[in-house]
PDB file of C-alpha atoms and ligand atoms in Angstrom:
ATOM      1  CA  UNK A1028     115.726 116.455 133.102  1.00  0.00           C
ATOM      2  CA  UNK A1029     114.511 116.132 129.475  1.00  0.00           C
ATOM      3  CA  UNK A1030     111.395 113.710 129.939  1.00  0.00           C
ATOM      4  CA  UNK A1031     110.984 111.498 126.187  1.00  0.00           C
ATOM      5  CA  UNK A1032     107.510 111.060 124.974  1.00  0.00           C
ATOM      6  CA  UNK A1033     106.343 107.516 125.685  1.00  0.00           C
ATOM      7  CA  UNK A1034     106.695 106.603 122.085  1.00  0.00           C
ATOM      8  CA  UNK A1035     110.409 107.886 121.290  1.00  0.00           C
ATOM      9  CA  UNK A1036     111.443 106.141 124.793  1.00  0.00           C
ATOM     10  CA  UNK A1037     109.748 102.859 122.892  1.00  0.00           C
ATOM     11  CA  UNK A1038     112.157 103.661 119.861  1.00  0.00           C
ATOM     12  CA  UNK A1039     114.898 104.024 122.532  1.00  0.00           C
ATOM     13  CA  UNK A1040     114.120 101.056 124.106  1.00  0.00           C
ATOM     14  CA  UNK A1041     113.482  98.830 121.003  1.00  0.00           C
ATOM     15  CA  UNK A1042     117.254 100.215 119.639  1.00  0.00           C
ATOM     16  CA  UNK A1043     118.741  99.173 122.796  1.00  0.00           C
ATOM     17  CA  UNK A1044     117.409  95.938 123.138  1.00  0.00           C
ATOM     18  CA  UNK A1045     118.325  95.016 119.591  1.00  0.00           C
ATOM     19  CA  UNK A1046     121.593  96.305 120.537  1.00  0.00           C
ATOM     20  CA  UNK A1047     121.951  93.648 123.227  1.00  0.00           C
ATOM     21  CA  UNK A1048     122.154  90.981 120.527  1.00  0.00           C
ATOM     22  CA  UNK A1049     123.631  92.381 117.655  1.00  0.00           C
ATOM     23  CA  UNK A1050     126.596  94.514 116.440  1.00  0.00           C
ATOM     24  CA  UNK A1051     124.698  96.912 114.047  1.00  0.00           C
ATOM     25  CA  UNK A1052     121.579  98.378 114.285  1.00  0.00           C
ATOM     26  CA  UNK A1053     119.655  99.783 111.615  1.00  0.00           C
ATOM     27  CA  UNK A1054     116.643 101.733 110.747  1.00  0.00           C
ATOM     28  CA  UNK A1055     115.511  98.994 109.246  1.00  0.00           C
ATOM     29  CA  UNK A1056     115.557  96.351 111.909  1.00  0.00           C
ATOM     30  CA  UNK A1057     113.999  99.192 114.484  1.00  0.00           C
ATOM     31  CA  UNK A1058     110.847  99.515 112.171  1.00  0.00           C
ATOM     32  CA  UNK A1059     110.406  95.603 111.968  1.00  0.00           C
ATOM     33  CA  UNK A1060     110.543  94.967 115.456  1.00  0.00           C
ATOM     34  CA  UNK A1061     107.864  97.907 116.141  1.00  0.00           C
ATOM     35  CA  UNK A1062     105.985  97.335 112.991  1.00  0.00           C
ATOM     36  CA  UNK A1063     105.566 101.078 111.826  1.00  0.00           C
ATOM     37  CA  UNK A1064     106.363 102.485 108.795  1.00  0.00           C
ATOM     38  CA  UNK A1065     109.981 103.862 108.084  1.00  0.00           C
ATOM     39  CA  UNK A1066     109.002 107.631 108.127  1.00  0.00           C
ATOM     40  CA  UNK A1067     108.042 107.557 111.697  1.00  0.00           C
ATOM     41  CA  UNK A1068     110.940 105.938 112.661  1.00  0.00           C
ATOM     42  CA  UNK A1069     113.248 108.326 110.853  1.00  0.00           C
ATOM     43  CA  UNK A1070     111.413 110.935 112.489  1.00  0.00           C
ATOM     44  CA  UNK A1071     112.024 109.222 115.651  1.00  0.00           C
ATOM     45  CA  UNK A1072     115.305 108.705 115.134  1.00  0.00           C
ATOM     46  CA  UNK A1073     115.949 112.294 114.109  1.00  0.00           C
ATOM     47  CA  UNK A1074     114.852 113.235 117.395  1.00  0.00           C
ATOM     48  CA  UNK A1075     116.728 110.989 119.385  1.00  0.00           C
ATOM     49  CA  UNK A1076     119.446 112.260 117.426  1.00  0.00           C
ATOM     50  CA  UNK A1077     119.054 115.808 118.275  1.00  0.00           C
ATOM     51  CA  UNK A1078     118.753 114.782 121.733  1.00  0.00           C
ATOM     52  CA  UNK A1079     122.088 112.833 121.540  1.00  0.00           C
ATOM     53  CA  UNK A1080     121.038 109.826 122.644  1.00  0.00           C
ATOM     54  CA  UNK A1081     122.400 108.057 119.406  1.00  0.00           C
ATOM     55  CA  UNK A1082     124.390 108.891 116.489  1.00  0.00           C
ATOM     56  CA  UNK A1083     122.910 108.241 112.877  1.00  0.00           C
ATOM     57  CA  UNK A1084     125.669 107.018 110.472  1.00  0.00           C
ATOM     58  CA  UNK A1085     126.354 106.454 107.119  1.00  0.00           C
ATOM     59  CA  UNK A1086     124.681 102.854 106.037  1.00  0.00           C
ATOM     60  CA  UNK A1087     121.445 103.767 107.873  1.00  0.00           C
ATOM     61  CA  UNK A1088     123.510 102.560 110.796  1.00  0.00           C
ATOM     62  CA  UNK A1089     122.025 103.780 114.380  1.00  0.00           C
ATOM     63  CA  UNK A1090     125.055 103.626 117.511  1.00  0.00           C
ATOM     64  CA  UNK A1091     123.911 104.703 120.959  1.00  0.00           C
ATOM     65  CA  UNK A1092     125.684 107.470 123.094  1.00  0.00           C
ATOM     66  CA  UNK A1093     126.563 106.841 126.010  1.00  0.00           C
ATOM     67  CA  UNK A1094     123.680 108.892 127.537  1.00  0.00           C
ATOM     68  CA  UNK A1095     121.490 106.666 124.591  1.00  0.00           C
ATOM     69  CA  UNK A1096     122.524 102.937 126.113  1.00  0.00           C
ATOM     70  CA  UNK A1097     121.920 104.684 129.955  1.00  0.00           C
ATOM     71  CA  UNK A1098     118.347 105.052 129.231  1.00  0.00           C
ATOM     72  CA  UNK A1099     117.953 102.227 127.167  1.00  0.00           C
ATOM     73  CA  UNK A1100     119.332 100.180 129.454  1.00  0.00           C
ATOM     74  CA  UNK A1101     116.962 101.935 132.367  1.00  0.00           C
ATOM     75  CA  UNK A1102     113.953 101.272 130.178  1.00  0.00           C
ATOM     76  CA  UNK A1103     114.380  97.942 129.459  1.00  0.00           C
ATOM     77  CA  UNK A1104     115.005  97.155 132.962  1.00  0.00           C
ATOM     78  CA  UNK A1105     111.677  99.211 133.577  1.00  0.00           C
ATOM     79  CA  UNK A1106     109.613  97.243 131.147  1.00  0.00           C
ATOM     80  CA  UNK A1107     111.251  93.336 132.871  1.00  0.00           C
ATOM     81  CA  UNK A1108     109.950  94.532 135.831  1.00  0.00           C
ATOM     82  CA  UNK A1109     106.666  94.881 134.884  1.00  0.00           C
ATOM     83  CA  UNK A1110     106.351  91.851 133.100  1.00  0.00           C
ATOM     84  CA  UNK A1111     107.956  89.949 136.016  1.00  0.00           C
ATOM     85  CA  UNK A1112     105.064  92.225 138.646  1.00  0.00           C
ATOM     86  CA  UNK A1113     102.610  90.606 136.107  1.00  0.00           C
ATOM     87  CA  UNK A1114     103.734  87.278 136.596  1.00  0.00           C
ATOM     88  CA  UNK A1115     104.174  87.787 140.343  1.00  0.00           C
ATOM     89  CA  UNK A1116     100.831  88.440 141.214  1.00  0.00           C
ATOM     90  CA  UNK A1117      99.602  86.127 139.175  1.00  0.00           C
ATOM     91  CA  UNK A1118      97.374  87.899 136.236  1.00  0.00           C
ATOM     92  CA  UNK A1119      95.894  86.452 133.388  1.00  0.00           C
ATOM     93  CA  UNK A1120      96.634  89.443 131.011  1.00  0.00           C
ATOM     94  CA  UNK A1121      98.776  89.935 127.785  1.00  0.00           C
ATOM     95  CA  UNK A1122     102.122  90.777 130.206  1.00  0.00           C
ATOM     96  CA  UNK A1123     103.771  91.848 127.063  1.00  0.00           C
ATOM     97  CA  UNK A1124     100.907  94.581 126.377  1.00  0.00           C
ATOM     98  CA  UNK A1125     100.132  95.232 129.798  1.00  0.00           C
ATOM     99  CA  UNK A1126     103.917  96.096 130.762  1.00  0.00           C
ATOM    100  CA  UNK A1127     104.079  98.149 127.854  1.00  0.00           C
ATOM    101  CA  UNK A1128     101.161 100.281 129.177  1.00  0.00           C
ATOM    102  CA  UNK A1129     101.896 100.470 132.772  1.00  0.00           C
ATOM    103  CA  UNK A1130     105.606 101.828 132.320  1.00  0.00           C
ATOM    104  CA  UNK A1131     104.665 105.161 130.422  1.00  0.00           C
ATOM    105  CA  UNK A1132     102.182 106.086 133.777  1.00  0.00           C
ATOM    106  CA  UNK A1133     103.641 104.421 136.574  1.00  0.00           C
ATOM    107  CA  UNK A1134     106.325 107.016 138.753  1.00  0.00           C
ATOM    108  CA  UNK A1135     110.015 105.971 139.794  1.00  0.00           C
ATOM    109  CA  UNK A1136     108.565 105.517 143.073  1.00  0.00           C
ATOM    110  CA  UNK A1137     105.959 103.070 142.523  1.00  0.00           C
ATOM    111  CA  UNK A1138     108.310 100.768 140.004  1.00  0.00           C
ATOM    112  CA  UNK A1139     110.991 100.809 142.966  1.00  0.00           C
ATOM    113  CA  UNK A1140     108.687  99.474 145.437  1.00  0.00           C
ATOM    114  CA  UNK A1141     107.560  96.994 142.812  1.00  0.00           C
ATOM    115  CA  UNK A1142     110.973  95.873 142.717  1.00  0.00           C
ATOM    116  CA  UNK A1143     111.107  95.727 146.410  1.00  0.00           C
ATOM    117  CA  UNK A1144     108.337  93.575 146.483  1.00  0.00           C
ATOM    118  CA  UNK A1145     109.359  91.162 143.700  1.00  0.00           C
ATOM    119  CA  UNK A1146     112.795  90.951 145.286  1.00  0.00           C
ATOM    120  CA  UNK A1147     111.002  90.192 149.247  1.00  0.00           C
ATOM    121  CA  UNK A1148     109.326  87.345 147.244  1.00  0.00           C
ATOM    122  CA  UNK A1149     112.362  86.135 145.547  1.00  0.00           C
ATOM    123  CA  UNK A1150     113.853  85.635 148.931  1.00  0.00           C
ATOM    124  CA  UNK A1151     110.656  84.316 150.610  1.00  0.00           C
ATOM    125  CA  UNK A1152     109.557  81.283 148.152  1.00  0.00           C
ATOM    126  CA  UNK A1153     107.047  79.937 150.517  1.00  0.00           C
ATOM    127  CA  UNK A1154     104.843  83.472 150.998  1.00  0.00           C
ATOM    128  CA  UNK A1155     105.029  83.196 147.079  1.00  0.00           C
ATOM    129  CA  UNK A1156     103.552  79.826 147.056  1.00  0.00           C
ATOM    130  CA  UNK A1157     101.011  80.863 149.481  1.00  0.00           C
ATOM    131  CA  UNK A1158     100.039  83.436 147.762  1.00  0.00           C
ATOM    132  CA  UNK A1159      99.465  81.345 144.475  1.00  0.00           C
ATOM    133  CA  UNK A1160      97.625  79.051 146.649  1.00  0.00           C
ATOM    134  CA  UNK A1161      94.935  81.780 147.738  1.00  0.00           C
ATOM    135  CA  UNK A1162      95.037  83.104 144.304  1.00  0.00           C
ATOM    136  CA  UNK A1163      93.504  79.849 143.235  1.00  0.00           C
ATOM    137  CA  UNK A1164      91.535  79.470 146.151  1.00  0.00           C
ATOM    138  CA  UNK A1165      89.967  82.949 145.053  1.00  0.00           C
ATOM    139  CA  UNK A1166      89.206  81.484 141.798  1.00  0.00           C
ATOM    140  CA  UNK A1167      87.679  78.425 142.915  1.00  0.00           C
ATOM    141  CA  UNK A1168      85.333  79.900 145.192  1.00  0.00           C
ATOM    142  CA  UNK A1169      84.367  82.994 142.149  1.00  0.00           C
ATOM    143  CA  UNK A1170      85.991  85.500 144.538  1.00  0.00           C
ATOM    144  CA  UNK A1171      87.139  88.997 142.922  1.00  0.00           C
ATOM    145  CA  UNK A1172      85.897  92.055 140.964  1.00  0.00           C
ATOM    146  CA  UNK A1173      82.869  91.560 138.809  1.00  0.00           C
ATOM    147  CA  UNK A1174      83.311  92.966 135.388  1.00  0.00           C
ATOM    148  CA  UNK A1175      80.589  95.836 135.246  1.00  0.00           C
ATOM    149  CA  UNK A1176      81.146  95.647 131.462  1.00  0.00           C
ATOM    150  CA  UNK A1177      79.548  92.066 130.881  1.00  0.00           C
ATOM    151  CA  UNK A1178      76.096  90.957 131.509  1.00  0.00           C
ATOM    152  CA  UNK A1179      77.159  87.700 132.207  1.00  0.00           C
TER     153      UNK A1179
HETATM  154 CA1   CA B 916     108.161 100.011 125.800  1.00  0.00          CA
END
């Protein structure tokens, strides 16, 4: 299995999810939503290309393979996950940055049993609640991990 670095699997992703919502996708609109300069994305895109995950067309037009939307579908998936763990157990932290973090160094294993998780809470609404409830029980009585960074 041919492993992508973290950031061509973010150019994979990013081309995929733009594909969701609209018929063409070009090299343009990829380096807008990243916010990086057009040369690494061509470069990017070049290797994606090589790897056949999308085909490059005339027009600066980018269309996915069908091995191209399979992972991009996979890591979008990956990264809602996250974001919905984040949510799920409650943290106070940038879920949009953290997500995008944790899914380049978490295993298949560990997202799966994430997913079992969030799906045994879908089902079970009131542990959910009860865990929100001693979540902000926690924070009321200045319960949890002291930041060894700050002096105060
Ligand atoms: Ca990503």
């Amino acid at each position: 299995m041919d492993i992508l670095s973290p950031s061509l699997e973010d150019y994979l992703e990013e081309i995929y999810r733009f594909s969701l919502h609209n018929d063409v996708v070009r090299v343009s609109d990829i380096a807008s939503c990243l916010d990086v300069t057009m040369p690494s994305v061509n470069s990017a895109i070049r290797k994606l290309s090589e790897k056949e995950y999308l085909i490059y067309k005339k027009y600066r037009e980018l269309v996915l393979t069908e091995k191209g939307r399979r992972l991009g579908k996979f890591l979008v998936e990956r990264n809602t996950i996250l974001q919905n763990f984040l949510r799920a157990i409650n943290s106070q932290c940038d879920k949009g940055a953290e997500a995008e973090a944790m899914e380049h160094y978490l295993s298949l294993p560990t997202i799966r049993a994430i997913e079992d998780l969030l799906d045994f809470l879908d089902k079970n609404r009131d542990c959910q609640m009860k865990f929100m409830r001693h979540c902000r029980y926690r924070k009321q009585m200045g319960l949890g991990l002291v930041n060894g960074y700050s002096d105060k």
